[in-house]
Amino acid sequence: MRLVIARCTVDYVGRLSAHLPSANRLLILKADNSVSIHADDRAYKPLNWMSPPCRLTVEEDVWTVVNKGGEKLIINVEEVLHDSTHELGVDPGLVKDGVEAHLQELLADRMEVLGAGWSLIRREYPTAIGPVDILCRDADGGTVAVEIKRRGEIDGVEQLTRYLELLNRDPLLSPVKGVFAAQEIKPQARVLAGDRGIACVTLDYDALRGIEDDKLRLF
Amino acid sequence: MRLVIARCTVDYVGRLSAHLPSANRLLILKADNSVSIHADDRAYKPLNWMSPPCRLTVEEDVWTVVNKGGEKLIINVEEVLHDSTHELGVDPGLVKDGVEAHLQELLADRMEVLGAGWSLIRREYPTAIGPVDILCRDADGGTVAVEIKRRGEIDGVEQLTRYLELLNRDPLLSPVKGVFAAQEIKPQARVLAGDRGIACVTLDYDALRGIEDDKLRLF
DNA sequence: GCATACATCTCGCGT
DNA sequence: ACGCGAGGTGTATGC
């Protein structure tokens, strides 16, 4: 990894055209040839970048990065204020916990959260337009499609609506009801769901995990 | 901006929990107190980060970054291999060209691209569920809602569908037809649009800009 | 401040 | 390779 602090201008031509006027910035050149240009604010997003795989060529003070799609990043280095290179090695990578997949596992293992007597048919129930997160039966034996999101927004309701339309065309399954389950459901999504006859359930991740822990403790 | 190359472990607790085992990484501490942790690959996304506004506290070799939402980033610095600080000043920022807003301007100025005799009613036509990109009249005087995207995907068709549903409830406007306009329209979006009676138009950005340039040259 | 829509989104999974 | 969905999405804009 090479770190350069330099006064530079940058031009990007690709999916759009963009230009950075002359200023002092951080240029990061990584082992995979990727390049990013950072200002002194905002942690996440570089001002400009070229993702790998790409090729970097240096001619005098003009650095050019191109990728296979023909996108081009041209850095004009006017003055170098710092330049250092460091060996980092391969990163072991990060361990995550708490994403939607985990919510789905937890809920599938504890269907009674949705109602007494509810039971799982299967997770990731396949359909022509994609898998339904959870297909289950309610206490009356009726089929229910459950869409799970971390944050429930309007597009999640649209997604579930498409699944329900499709599932209800199958006479073996119909009628299929819908449940929109999320840790947090936006008001607009709740209104749209109500309008479509879809029930909303907010999931308490810690409580679900607590139940799961209790279960594990039994073994 | 402070650049540190260090062997470190990182823990993030917030919207999820994540852990980075000990390894050499780049730590970027920016003027707005934001922190990001980079491995030696991938230009865009840090391994871990804390976006501003946030607060950084250093106690011995443990750096803690917290934000208002209670998210926490804990960096355990085991060995510092490089440490330098640089003054960059405020960045003038980047100038973009080719985004959706510009497509909308160009198309509004050249409605005949959609058909002979078409005319603009207004851009950003307000509705209860958000502004319609362009509302216009076709050659027969019928009202048309146009949704513009850079890349036309399924959610854009859903969005336009919601607008059309709403607009067609207004007897003063109804019937309102729909046009889905984008530089590139994905096949699935095209199929869904067809199913909903929505016309698809691919926009040639360079051609639109060329027409605009010609117009400007007249003055 | 909340809510929506866009992004050179990136990234991973599945077909 | 493309399509699709998720993301600690981040970021800007309008209310």
Coordinates of C-alpha atoms (C1' of nucleotides) in Angstrom, one line a residue:
Chain A
M1 CA 0.0 0.0 0.0
R2 CA 1.3 3.4 -1.1
L3 CA 0.1 6.5 0.6
V4 CA 0.6 9.8 -1.1
I5 CA -0.4 13.3 0.1
A6 CA -0.4 15.5 -3.0
R7 CA -1.8 18.6 -4.6
C8 CA -3.6 17.2 -7.6
T9 CA -6.5 17.5 -10.0
V10 CA -8.5 14.4 -10.9
D11 CA -10.8 13.6 -13.8
Y12 CA -13.1 10.6 -14.0
V13 CA -14.7 9.6 -17.3
G14 CA -16.9 6.5 -17.2
R15 CA -20.4 6.0 -16.0
L16 CA -20.4 9.8 -15.6
S17 CA -17.9 12.5 -16.0
A18 CA -16.5 14.2 -13.0
H19 CA -13.7 16.7 -12.2
L20 CA -11.8 17.6 -9.1
P21 CA -10.1 21.0 -9.1
S22 CA -6.6 21.4 -7.7
A23 CA -6.3 20.7 -3.9
N24 CA -4.4 18.7 -1.4
R25 CA -5.7 15.1 -1.0
L26 CA -4.8 11.6 0.1
L27 CA -4.1 9.1 -2.7
I28 CA -4.3 5.5 -1.7
L29 CA -2.7 2.9 -4.1
K30 CA -3.5 -0.6 -3.0
A31 CA -1.9 -4.0 -3.7
D32 CA -4.7 -4.9 -6.1
N33 CA -4.0 -1.8 -8.2
S34 CA -7.1 -0.1 -7.0
V35 CA -6.8 3.7 -6.3
S36 CA -8.9 6.0 -4.1
I37 CA -8.7 9.7 -3.5
H38 CA -9.8 11.0 -0.1
A39 CA -10.5 14.5 1.3
D40 CA -10.1 15.3 5.0
D41 CA -13.7 14.5 5.8
R42 CA -16.2 11.6 5.4
A43 CA -15.0 8.2 6.5
Y44 CA -16.7 6.0 4.1
K45 CA -16.7 7.4 0.6
P46 CA -13.7 8.5 -1.4
L47 CA -14.0 11.6 -3.6
N48 CA -13.0 9.5 -6.5
W49 CA -11.8 5.9 -7.0
M50 CA -11.2 3.0 -9.4
S51 CA -12.2 -0.4 -8.2
P52 CA -10.3 -3.5 -9.0
P53 CA -9.6 -5.1 -11.3
C54 CA -7.9 -2.2 -13.0
R55 CA -4.5 -1.1 -14.4
L56 CA -2.4 1.8 -13.2
T57 CA 0.1 3.6 -15.4
V58 CA 2.4 6.4 -14.3
E59 CA 3.9 8.8 -16.8
E60 CA 5.7 11.7 -15.2
D61 CA 3.2 13.4 -13.0
V62 CA 0.1 11.9 -14.7
W63 CA -1.3 8.8 -13.2
T64 CA -3.9 7.0 -15.2
V65 CA -6.1 4.1 -14.0
V66 CA -8.3 2.2 -16.4
N67 CA -10.6 -0.8 -16.0
K68 CA -11.9 -3.4 -18.4
G69 CA -15.2 -1.4 -18.9
G70 CA -13.2 1.5 -20.4
E71 CA -13.7 3.7 -17.3
K72 CA -10.8 6.1 -16.8
L73 CA -9.4 7.9 -13.8
I74 CA -6.7 10.5 -14.5
I75 CA -4.8 12.0 -11.6
N76 CA -2.6 15.0 -12.3
V77 CA 0.0 15.2 -9.5
E78 CA 1.1 18.8 -9.1
E79 CA 3.1 18.5 -5.8
V80 CA 3.9 15.6 -3.6
L81 CA 3.8 16.4 0.1
H82 CA 4.2 12.9 1.4
D83 CA 4.9 9.5 -0.1
S84 CA 5.3 6.2 1.8
T85 CA 4.9 2.5 1.1
H86 CA 3.8 -0.2 3.5
E87 CA 3.5 -4.0 3.4
L88 CA 0.3 -5.1 5.0
G89 CA -0.3 -8.7 3.9
V90 CA -3.7 -10.3 3.3
D91 CA -6.4 -9.3 5.8
P92 CA -8.1 -12.1 7.7
G93 CA -11.5 -10.4 7.1
L94 CA -14.3 -9.6 9.3
V95 CA -16.9 -11.6 11.2
K96 CA -20.5 -10.3 11.1
D97 CA -23.6 -11.0 13.2
G98 CA -27.1 -9.6 13.1
V99 CA -28.0 -9.4 9.5
E100 CA -31.3 -10.4 7.8
A101 CA -30.2 -14.0 7.2
H102 CA -29.8 -14.4 11.0
L103 CA -33.3 -12.8 11.6
Q104 CA -34.7 -15.3 9.2
E105 CA -33.0 -18.2 11.0
L106 CA -34.2 -17.0 14.4
L107 CA -37.8 -16.5 13.3
A108 CA -38.0 -19.8 11.5
D109 CA -36.9 -21.4 14.7
R110 CA -39.6 -19.6 16.7
M111 CA -42.7 -19.3 14.5
E112 CA -44.9 -18.8 17.5
V113 CA -43.6 -15.3 17.7
L114 CA -46.1 -14.6 14.8
G115 CA -48.9 -16.3 16.6
A116 CA -49.8 -19.3 18.7
G117 CA -49.9 -22.5 16.7
W118 CA -48.0 -21.2 13.7
S119 CA -45.6 -23.6 12.0
L120 CA -42.9 -23.4 9.4
I121 CA -43.4 -24.9 6.0
R122 CA -39.9 -23.9 4.7
R123 CA -37.4 -21.1 4.5
E124 CA -36.4 -19.6 1.1
Y125 CA -39.5 -21.1 -0.5
P126 CA -38.7 -21.0 -4.2
T127 CA -40.9 -19.2 -6.8
A128 CA -40.4 -18.1 -10.4
I129 CA -39.6 -14.6 -9.3
G130 CA -37.4 -15.4 -6.4
P131 CA -37.4 -17.2 -3.0
V132 CA -40.0 -16.3 -0.3
D133 CA -38.2 -15.7 3.0
I134 CA -40.6 -17.9 5.0
L135 CA -43.7 -19.9 4.0
C136 CA -45.7 -21.1 7.0
R137 CA -49.1 -22.1 8.3
D138 CA -51.2 -20.1 10.8
A139 CA -53.2 -21.6 13.6
D140 CA -56.1 -22.3 11.2
G141 CA -53.9 -24.1 8.7
G142 CA -53.9 -21.2 6.3
T143 CA -50.8 -20.6 4.2
V144 CA -48.8 -17.4 5.0
A145 CA -45.9 -15.9 3.2
V146 CA -43.5 -13.9 5.4
E147 CA -41.1 -11.2 4.1
I148 CA -38.3 -10.4 6.5
K149 CA -36.4 -7.1 6.4
R150 CA -34.1 -5.4 8.9
R151 CA -35.8 -2.1 8.0
G152 CA -39.3 -2.5 6.5
E153 CA -39.7 0.0 3.7
I154 CA -42.1 0.4 0.8
D155 CA -40.2 -1.7 -1.7
G156 CA -40.3 -4.6 0.7
V157 CA -44.1 -4.5 0.7
E158 CA -44.0 -4.3 -3.1
Q159 CA -41.8 -7.4 -3.1
L160 CA -44.1 -9.3 -0.8
T161 CA -47.1 -8.2 -2.9
R162 CA -45.5 -9.7 -6.1
Y163 CA -44.9 -13.0 -4.2
L164 CA -48.5 -13.1 -2.9
E165 CA -49.9 -12.5 -6.4
L166 CA -47.9 -15.4 -7.8
L167 CA -48.6 -17.8 -4.9
N168 CA -52.3 -17.1 -5.0
R169 CA -52.4 -18.2 -8.7
D170 CA -51.5 -21.7 -7.4
P171 CA -54.8 -23.4 -6.5
L172 CA -52.9 -25.8 -4.2
L173 CA -51.6 -23.0 -2.1
S174 CA -54.3 -20.3 -2.4
P175 CA -55.4 -18.5 -0.4
V176 CA -52.0 -17.2 0.9
K177 CA -51.9 -14.4 3.3
G178 CA -48.9 -12.0 3.8
V179 CA -46.9 -11.0 6.8
F180 CA -44.3 -8.2 6.6
A181 CA -41.8 -8.7 9.4
A182 CA -39.0 -6.3 10.3
Q183 CA -37.0 -4.8 13.2
E184 CA -38.4 -1.5 12.2
I185 CA -41.3 -0.6 9.8
K186 CA -41.6 2.8 8.2
P187 CA -45.0 4.5 8.4
Q188 CA -45.5 4.6 4.6
A189 CA -44.7 0.9 4.3
R190 CA -47.2 0.1 7.1
V191 CA -49.9 2.1 5.3
L192 CA -49.2 0.4 2.0
A193 CA -49.2 -3.0 3.7
G194 CA -52.5 -2.3 5.3
D195 CA -53.9 -1.2 2.0
R196 CA -52.8 -4.6 0.5
G197 CA -54.2 -6.6 3.4
I198 CA -50.7 -7.5 4.6
A199 CA -50.1 -7.8 8.4
C200 CA -47.0 -6.0 9.9
V201 CA -44.9 -7.5 12.7
T202 CA -42.0 -5.8 14.3
L203 CA -39.2 -8.2 15.4
D204 CA -37.2 -7.8 18.5
Y205 CA -33.8 -9.1 17.5
D206 CA -32.4 -9.3 21.1
A207 CA -35.5 -11.0 22.3
L208 CA -35.4 -13.6 19.4
R209 CA -31.7 -14.1 20.1
G210 CA -32.5 -14.5 23.8
I211 CA -35.0 -17.2 23.1
E212 CA -32.5 -18.9 20.9
D213 CA -29.9 -18.7 23.6
D214 CA -32.4 -20.3 26.1
K215 CA -33.0 -23.1 23.6
L216 CA -29.3 -23.7 23.2
R217 CA -28.9 -23.8 26.9
L218 CA -31.2 -26.8 27.0
F219 CA -28.7 -28.9 25.1
Chain B
M1 CA -5.6 14.0 8.5
R2 CA -3.7 11.4 10.5
L3 CA -2.5 8.2 8.8
V4 CA -1.5 5.3 10.9
I5 CA -0.3 1.9 9.8
A6 CA -0.7 -0.5 12.7
R7 CA -1.3 -4.0 13.8
C8 CA -4.7 -3.9 15.4
T9 CA -7.9 -5.6 16.3
V10 CA -11.2 -3.8 15.7
D11 CA -14.7 -4.4 17.2
Y12 CA -17.9 -2.7 15.9
V13 CA -21.1 -2.8 17.9
G14 CA -24.1 -1.0 16.5
R15 CA -26.4 -1.9 13.7
L16 CA -24.6 -5.2 13.9
S17 CA -21.7 -6.7 15.7
A18 CA -18.4 -7.3 13.8
H19 CA -14.9 -8.2 14.7
L20 CA -11.6 -7.9 12.9
P21 CA -8.8 -10.1 14.1
S22 CA -5.3 -8.9 14.6
A23 CA -3.6 -7.7 11.4
N24 CA -1.7 -4.8 9.8
R25 CA -4.1 -2.1 8.5
L26 CA -4.3 1.5 7.5
L27 CA -6.2 3.7 10.0
I28 CA -7.4 7.1 8.6
L29 CA -8.4 9.8 11.2
K30 CA -10.0 12.7 9.4
A31 CA -10.5 16.3 10.4
D32 CA -14.2 15.7 11.1
N33 CA -13.3 13.0 13.6
S34 CA -14.4 10.2 11.3
V35 CA -12.3 7.1 11.3
S36 CA -11.9 4.4 8.6
I37 CA -9.9 1.2 8.6
H38 CA -8.5 -0.1 5.3
A39 CA -6.9 -3.4 4.2
D40 CA -4.6 -3.5 1.2
D41 CA -7.4 -4.1 -1.3
R42 CA -10.7 -2.7 -2.5
A43 CA -10.7 1.0 -3.3
Y44 CA -14.2 2.0 -2.2
K45 CA -15.2 0.4 1.0
P46 CA -13.3 0.4 4.3
L47 CA -13.2 -2.8 6.4
N48 CA -14.7 -0.8 9.2
W49 CA -15.5 2.9 9.8
M50 CA -17.4 5.4 11.8
S51 CA -19.1 8.2 9.9
P52 CA -19.3 11.7 11.1
P53 CA -20.6 13.2 13.3
C54 CA -18.8 11.1 15.9
R55 CA -16.4 11.4 18.8
L56 CA -12.9 9.8 19.1
T57 CA -11.3 9.2 22.4
V58 CA -7.8 7.7 22.8
E59 CA -6.8 5.9 26.0
E60 CA -3.4 4.2 25.9
D61 CA -3.6 1.9 22.8
V62 CA -7.4 1.7 22.7
W63 CA -9.1 4.1 20.4
T64 CA -12.9 4.4 20.8
V65 CA -15.2 6.1 18.3
V66 CA -18.8 6.6 19.2
N67 CA -21.7 8.4 17.4
K68 CA -25.0 9.8 18.6
G69 CA -26.9 6.6 17.8
G70 CA -24.8 4.7 20.3
E71 CA -22.8 2.9 17.7
K72 CA -19.3 2.1 18.9
L73 CA -16.0 1.3 17.1
I74 CA -13.2 0.0 19.3
I75 CA -9.7 -0.2 17.8
N76 CA -7.0 -2.0 19.8
V77 CA -3.7 -0.7 18.5
E78 CA -1.0 -3.4 19.2
E79 CA 1.9 -2.0 17.2
V80 CA 2.3 1.3 15.3
L81 CA 4.4 0.9 12.1
H82 CA 3.8 4.4 10.7
D83 CA 2.2 7.6 12.0
S84 CA 2.0 10.9 10.1
T85 CA -0.3 13.9 10.2
H86 CA -1.1 16.2 7.3
E87 CA -3.0 19.4 6.8
L88 CA -5.2 19.3 3.7
G89 CA -7.7 22.1 4.1
V90 CA -11.2 22.1 2.8
D91 CA -11.8 20.3 -0.5
P92 CA -13.4 22.3 -3.3
G93 CA -15.5 19.2 -4.1
L94 CA -16.2 17.5 -7.4
V95 CA -18.2 18.6 -10.4
K96 CA -20.5 15.9 -11.9
D97 CA -22.1 15.6 -15.2
G98 CA -24.4 12.9 -16.5
V99 CA -26.7 12.2 -13.6
E100 CA -30.4 11.8 -13.6
A101 CA -31.2 15.4 -12.9
H102 CA -29.4 16.4 -16.0
L103 CA -31.2 13.8 -18.1
Q104 CA -34.4 15.2 -16.8
E105 CA -33.4 18.8 -17.8
L106 CA -32.4 17.6 -21.3
L107 CA -35.5 15.6 -21.9
A108 CA -37.8 18.4 -20.6
D109 CA -36.1 20.7 -23.1
R110 CA -36.6 18.2 -26.0
M111 CA -40.0 16.5 -25.4
E112 CA -40.2 15.6 -29.1
V113 CA -37.7 12.8 -28.4
L114 CA -40.7 10.9 -26.9
G115 CA -42.9 11.6 -30.0
A116 CA -43.8 14.3 -32.5
G117 CA -46.1 17.0 -31.0
W118 CA -45.4 16.0 -27.3
S119 CA -45.2 19.0 -24.9
L120 CA -44.1 19.6 -21.3
I121 CA -46.7 20.3 -18.6
R122 CA -44.1 20.5 -15.9
R123 CA -41.1 18.8 -14.3
E124 CA -41.2 17.4 -10.8
Y125 CA -45.0 17.4 -10.8
P126 CA -45.9 17.1 -7.1
T127 CA -48.1 14.3 -5.8
A128 CA -48.9 13.0 -2.3
I129 CA -46.4 10.2 -2.7
G130 CA -43.6 12.2 -4.3
P131 CA -42.9 14.2 -7.4
V132 CA -43.4 12.8 -10.9
D133 CA -40.2 13.4 -12.9
I134 CA -42.1 14.8 -16.0
L135 CA -45.8 15.3 -16.7
C136 CA -46.5 16.0 -20.4
R137 CA -49.0 15.8 -23.2
D138 CA -48.8 13.5 -26.2
A139 CA -49.8 14.5 -29.7
D140 CA -53.4 13.7 -29.0
G141 CA -53.5 15.9 -25.9
G142 CA -53.5 12.9 -23.5
T143 CA -51.6 13.2 -20.2
V144 CA -48.4 11.2 -19.8
A145 CA -46.3 10.7 -16.7
V146 CA -42.6 10.1 -17.4
E147 CA -40.3 8.4 -14.9
I148 CA -36.6 8.9 -15.7
K149 CA -33.7 6.8 -14.5
R150 CA -30.1 6.4 -15.5
R151 CA -30.6 2.6 -15.2
G152 CA -34.1 1.4 -15.5
E153 CA -34.8 -1.4 -13.1
I154 CA -37.9 -3.1 -11.7
D155 CA -38.3 -0.7 -8.7
G156 CA -38.5 2.2 -11.1
V157 CA -41.4 0.6 -12.9
E158 CA -43.1 0.0 -9.5
Q159 CA -42.6 3.7 -8.6
L160 CA -44.1 4.8 -11.9
T161 CA -47.0 2.4 -11.4
R162 CA -47.8 4.0 -8.0
Y163 CA -47.8 7.4 -9.5
L164 CA -50.1 6.3 -12.3
E165 CA -52.5 4.7 -9.9
L166 CA -52.7 8.0 -8.0
L167 CA -52.8 10.3 -10.9
N168 CA -55.6 8.2 -12.5
R169 CA -57.8 8.7 -9.4
D170 CA -57.9 12.4 -10.4
P171 CA -60.8 12.9 -12.8
L172 CA -59.2 16.1 -14.1
L173 CA -56.1 14.2 -15.2
S174 CA -57.3 10.7 -16.0
P175 CA -56.5 8.9 -18.2
V176 CA -52.8 9.2 -17.6
K177 CA -50.4 7.0 -19.5
G178 CA -46.9 6.1 -18.4
V179 CA -43.5 6.3 -20.1
F180 CA -40.4 4.7 -18.5
A181 CA -37.3 6.5 -19.8
A182 CA -33.7 5.5 -19.1
Q183 CA -30.3 5.3 -20.6
E184 CA -30.5 1.5 -20.2
I185 CA -33.5 -0.6 -19.3
K186 CA -33.1 -4.1 -17.8
P187 CA -35.1 -6.9 -19.5
Q188 CA -37.1 -7.7 -16.4
A189 CA -38.1 -4.0 -16.0
R190 CA -39.1 -3.9 -19.6
V191 CA -41.3 -7.0 -19.2
L192 CA -43.0 -5.6 -16.1
A193 CA -43.5 -2.3 -17.8
G194 CA -45.1 -4.0 -20.8
D195 CA -47.4 -5.9 -18.4
R196 CA -48.5 -2.7 -16.9
G197 CA -49.1 -0.9 -20.2
I198 CA -46.1 1.3 -19.7
A199 CA -44.0 2.3 -22.7
C200 CA -40.2 2.1 -22.5
V201 CA -37.9 4.6 -24.0
T202 CA -34.1 4.4 -24.0
L203 CA -32.4 7.8 -23.8
D204 CA -29.2 8.5 -25.6
Y205 CA -27.5 11.0 -23.3
D206 CA -24.9 12.1 -25.8
A207 CA -27.5 12.7 -28.5
L208 CA -29.7 14.6 -26.1
R209 CA -26.7 16.7 -25.1
G210 CA -25.8 17.2 -28.7
I211 CA -29.3 18.5 -29.5
E212 CA -29.0 20.8 -26.5
D213 CA -25.6 22.1 -27.7
D214 CA -27.1 22.8 -31.1
K215 CA -29.9 24.8 -29.5
L216 CA -27.4 26.8 -27.5
R217 CA -25.4 27.5 -30.6
L218 CA -28.4 29.3 -32.1
F219 CA -28.1 32.0 -29.5
Chain C
dG1 C1' -35.2 16.7 12.2
dC2 C1' -37.4 13.0 9.5
dA3 C1' -38.3 10.9 5.0
dT4 C1' -37.4 10.0 0.2
dA5 C1' -34.6 8.9 -3.7
dC6 C1' -30.0 8.5 -5.9
dA7 C1' -25.3 6.4 -6.2
dT8 C1' -19.3 5.8 -10.7
dC9 C1' -23.2 2.9 -5.1
dT10 C1' -20.4 -2.0 -3.5
dC11 C1' -20.8 -6.8 -2.5
dG12 C1' -22.3 -11.4 -2.6
dC13 C1' -25.3 -15.1 -4.2
dG14 C1' -27.7 -17.6 -7.6
dT15 C1' -28.8 -18.8 -12.3
Chain D
dA1 C1' -21.9 -13.0 -17.3
dC2 C1' -26.2 -11.1 -15.7
dG3 C1' -29.9 -10.4 -12.4
dC4 C1' -31.4 -9.5 -7.8
dG5 C1' -31.3 -8.2 -3.1
dA6 C1' -28.8 -6.4 1.0
dG7 C1' -25.9 -2.9 3.1
dG8 C1' -23.5 -0.8 9.7
dT9 C1' -25.2 1.2 2.9
dG10 C1' -23.7 6.9 2.5
dT11 C1' -25.3 11.2 0.7
dA12 C1' -28.0 15.0 -0.8
dT13 C1' -32.5 17.3 -1.0
dG14 C1' -37.1 18.5 0.3
dC15 C1' -40.5 18.9 3.9

